[in-house]
Every structure is written in C-alpha cells, then in structure tokens.
PDB file of C-alpha atoms in Angstrom:
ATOM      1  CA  UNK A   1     -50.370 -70.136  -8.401  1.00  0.00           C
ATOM      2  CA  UNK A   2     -48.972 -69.601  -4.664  1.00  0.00           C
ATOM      3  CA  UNK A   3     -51.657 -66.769  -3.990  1.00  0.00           C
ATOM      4  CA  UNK A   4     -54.808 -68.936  -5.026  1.00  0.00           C
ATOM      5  CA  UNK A   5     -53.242 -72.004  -2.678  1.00  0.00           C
ATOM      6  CA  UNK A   6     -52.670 -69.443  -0.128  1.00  0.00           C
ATOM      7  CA  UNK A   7     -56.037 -67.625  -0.061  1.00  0.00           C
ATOM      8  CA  UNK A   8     -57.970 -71.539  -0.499  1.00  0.00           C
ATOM      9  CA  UNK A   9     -56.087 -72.642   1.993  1.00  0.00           C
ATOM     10  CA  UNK A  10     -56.806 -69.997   4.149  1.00  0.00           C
ATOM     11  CA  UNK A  11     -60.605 -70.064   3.526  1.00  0.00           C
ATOM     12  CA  UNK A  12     -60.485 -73.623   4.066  1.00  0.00           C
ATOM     13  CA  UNK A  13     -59.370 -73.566   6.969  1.00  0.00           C
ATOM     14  CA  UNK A  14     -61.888 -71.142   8.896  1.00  0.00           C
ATOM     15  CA  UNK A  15     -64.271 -74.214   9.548  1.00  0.00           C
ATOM     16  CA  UNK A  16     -61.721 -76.177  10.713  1.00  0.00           C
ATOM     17  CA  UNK A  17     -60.613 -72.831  13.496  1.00  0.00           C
ATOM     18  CA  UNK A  18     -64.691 -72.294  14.314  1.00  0.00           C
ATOM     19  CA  UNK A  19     -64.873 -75.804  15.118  1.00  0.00           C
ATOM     20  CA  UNK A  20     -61.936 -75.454  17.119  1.00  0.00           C
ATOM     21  CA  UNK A  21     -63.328 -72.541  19.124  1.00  0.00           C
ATOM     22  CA  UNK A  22     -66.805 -74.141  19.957  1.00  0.00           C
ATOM     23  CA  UNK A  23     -65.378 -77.085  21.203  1.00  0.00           C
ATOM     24  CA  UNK A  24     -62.742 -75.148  23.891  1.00  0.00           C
ATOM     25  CA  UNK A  25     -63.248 -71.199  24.433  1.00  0.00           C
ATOM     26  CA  UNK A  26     -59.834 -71.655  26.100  1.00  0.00           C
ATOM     27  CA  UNK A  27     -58.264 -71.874  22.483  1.00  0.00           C
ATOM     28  CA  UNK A  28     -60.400 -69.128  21.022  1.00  0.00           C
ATOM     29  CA  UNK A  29     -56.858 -66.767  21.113  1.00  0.00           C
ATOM     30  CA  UNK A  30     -55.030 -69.055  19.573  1.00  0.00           C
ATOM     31  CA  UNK A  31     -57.420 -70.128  17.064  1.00  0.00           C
ATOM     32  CA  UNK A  32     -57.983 -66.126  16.505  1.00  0.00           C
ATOM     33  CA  UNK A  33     -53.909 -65.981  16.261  1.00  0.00           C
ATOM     34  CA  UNK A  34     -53.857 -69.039  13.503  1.00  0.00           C
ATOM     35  CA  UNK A  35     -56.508 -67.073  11.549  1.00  0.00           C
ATOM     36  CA  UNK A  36     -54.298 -63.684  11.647  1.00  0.00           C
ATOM     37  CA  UNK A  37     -51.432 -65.516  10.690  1.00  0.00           C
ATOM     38  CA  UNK A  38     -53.023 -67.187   7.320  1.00  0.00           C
ATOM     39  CA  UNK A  39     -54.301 -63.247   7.193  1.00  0.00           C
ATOM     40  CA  UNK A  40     -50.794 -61.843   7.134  1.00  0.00           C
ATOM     41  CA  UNK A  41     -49.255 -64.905   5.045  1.00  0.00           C
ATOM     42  CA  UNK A  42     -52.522 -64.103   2.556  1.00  0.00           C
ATOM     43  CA  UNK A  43     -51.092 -60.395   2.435  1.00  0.00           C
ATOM     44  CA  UNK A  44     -47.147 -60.901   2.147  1.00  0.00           C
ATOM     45  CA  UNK A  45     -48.053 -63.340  -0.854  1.00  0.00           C
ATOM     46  CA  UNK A  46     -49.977 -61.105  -2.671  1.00  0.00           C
ATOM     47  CA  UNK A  47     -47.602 -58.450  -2.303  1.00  0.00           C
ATOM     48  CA  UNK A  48     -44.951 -60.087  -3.311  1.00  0.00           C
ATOM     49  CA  UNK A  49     -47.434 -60.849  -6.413  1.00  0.00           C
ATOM     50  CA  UNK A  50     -47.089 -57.625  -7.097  1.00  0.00           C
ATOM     51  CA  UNK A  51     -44.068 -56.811  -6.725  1.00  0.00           C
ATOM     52  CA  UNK A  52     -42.747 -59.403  -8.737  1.00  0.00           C
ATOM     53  CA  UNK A  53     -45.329 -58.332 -11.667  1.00  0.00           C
ATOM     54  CA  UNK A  54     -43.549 -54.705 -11.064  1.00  0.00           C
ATOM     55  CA  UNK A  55     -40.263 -55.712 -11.365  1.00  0.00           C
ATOM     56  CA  UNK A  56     -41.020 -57.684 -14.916  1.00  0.00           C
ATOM     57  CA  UNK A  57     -42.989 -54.665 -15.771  1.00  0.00           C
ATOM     58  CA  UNK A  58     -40.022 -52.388 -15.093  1.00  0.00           C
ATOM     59  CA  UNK A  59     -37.536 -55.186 -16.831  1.00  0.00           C
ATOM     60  CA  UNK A  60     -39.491 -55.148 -19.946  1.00  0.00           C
ATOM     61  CA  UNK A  61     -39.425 -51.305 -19.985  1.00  0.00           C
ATOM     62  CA  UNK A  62     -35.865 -51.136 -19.697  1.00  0.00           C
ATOM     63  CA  UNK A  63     -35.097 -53.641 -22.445  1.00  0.00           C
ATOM     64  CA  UNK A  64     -37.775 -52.076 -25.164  1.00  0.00           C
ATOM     65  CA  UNK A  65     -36.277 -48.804 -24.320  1.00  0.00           C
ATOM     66  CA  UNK A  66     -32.260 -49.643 -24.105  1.00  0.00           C
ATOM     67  CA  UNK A  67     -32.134 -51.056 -27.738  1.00  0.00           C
ATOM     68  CA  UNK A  68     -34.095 -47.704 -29.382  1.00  0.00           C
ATOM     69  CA  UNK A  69     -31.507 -45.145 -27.235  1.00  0.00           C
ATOM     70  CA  UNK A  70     -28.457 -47.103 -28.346  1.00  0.00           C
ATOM     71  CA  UNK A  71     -30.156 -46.744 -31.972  1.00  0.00           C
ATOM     72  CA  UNK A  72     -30.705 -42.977 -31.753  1.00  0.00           C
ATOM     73  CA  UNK A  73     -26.674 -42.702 -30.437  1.00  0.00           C
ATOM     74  CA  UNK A  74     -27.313 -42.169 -27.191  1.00  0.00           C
ATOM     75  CA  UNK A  75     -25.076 -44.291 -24.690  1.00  0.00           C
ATOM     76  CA  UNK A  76     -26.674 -47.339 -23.566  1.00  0.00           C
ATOM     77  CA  UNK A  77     -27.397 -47.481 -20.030  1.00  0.00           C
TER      78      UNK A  77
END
C-alpha cells in the first residue's frame, strides 16, 4: 500500500537526516526541510487514502440505492 511505503520510508529515513545534522550544523535547515517534506508527502497520501475510500463509499451508495428507486418507479438518477 502507497501510505505504509510512504510512512516506512519516512521513518526510515530520520536516522539517515540526524546523522546528517551531527555531521554539518550548516545542513541542519535543509535536513529539517527534507523531514517536512516526507511530513507533508506522509499527509497528502493519506488523504488521498481517504478520499479515495470516500468516493467508493459514495459509489457503492449510489449503485445499491439507484436499482431500488428505479424499482419503486421513481426515475433513475
């Protein structure tokens, strides 16, 4: 799944970024920068998780319901 390879990756690479920051202070921003980035890619992933599971959810809602309407004559949307 794209949100468990996102978040792993993301936890896997904190070592790497700490490592990063001990050895040159001067990189510290852009090591902080790399980890708000994997942050925010984290985020948009898992909300397009859900949106996704919405939209299905609403799909499947709209198919059980169109075939029962057309049955009790009204028009089918």
């Amino acid at each position: 799944m794209p949100l468990s390879r996102a978040i792993l990756g993301t936890i896997h690479g904190i070592p790497q970024a700490l490592r990063l920051a001990e050895a040159d202070l001067s990189e510290l921003y852009a090591v902080a920068q790399a980890l708000q980035d994997a942050s925010n890619a984290v985020l948009c992933v898992a909300l397009d998780v859900v949106a996704l599971e919405e939209g299905y959810r609403i799909a499947a809602e709209h198919r059980r319901r169109a075939p029962s309407s057309h049955r009790e004559g009204a028009p089918a949307e």
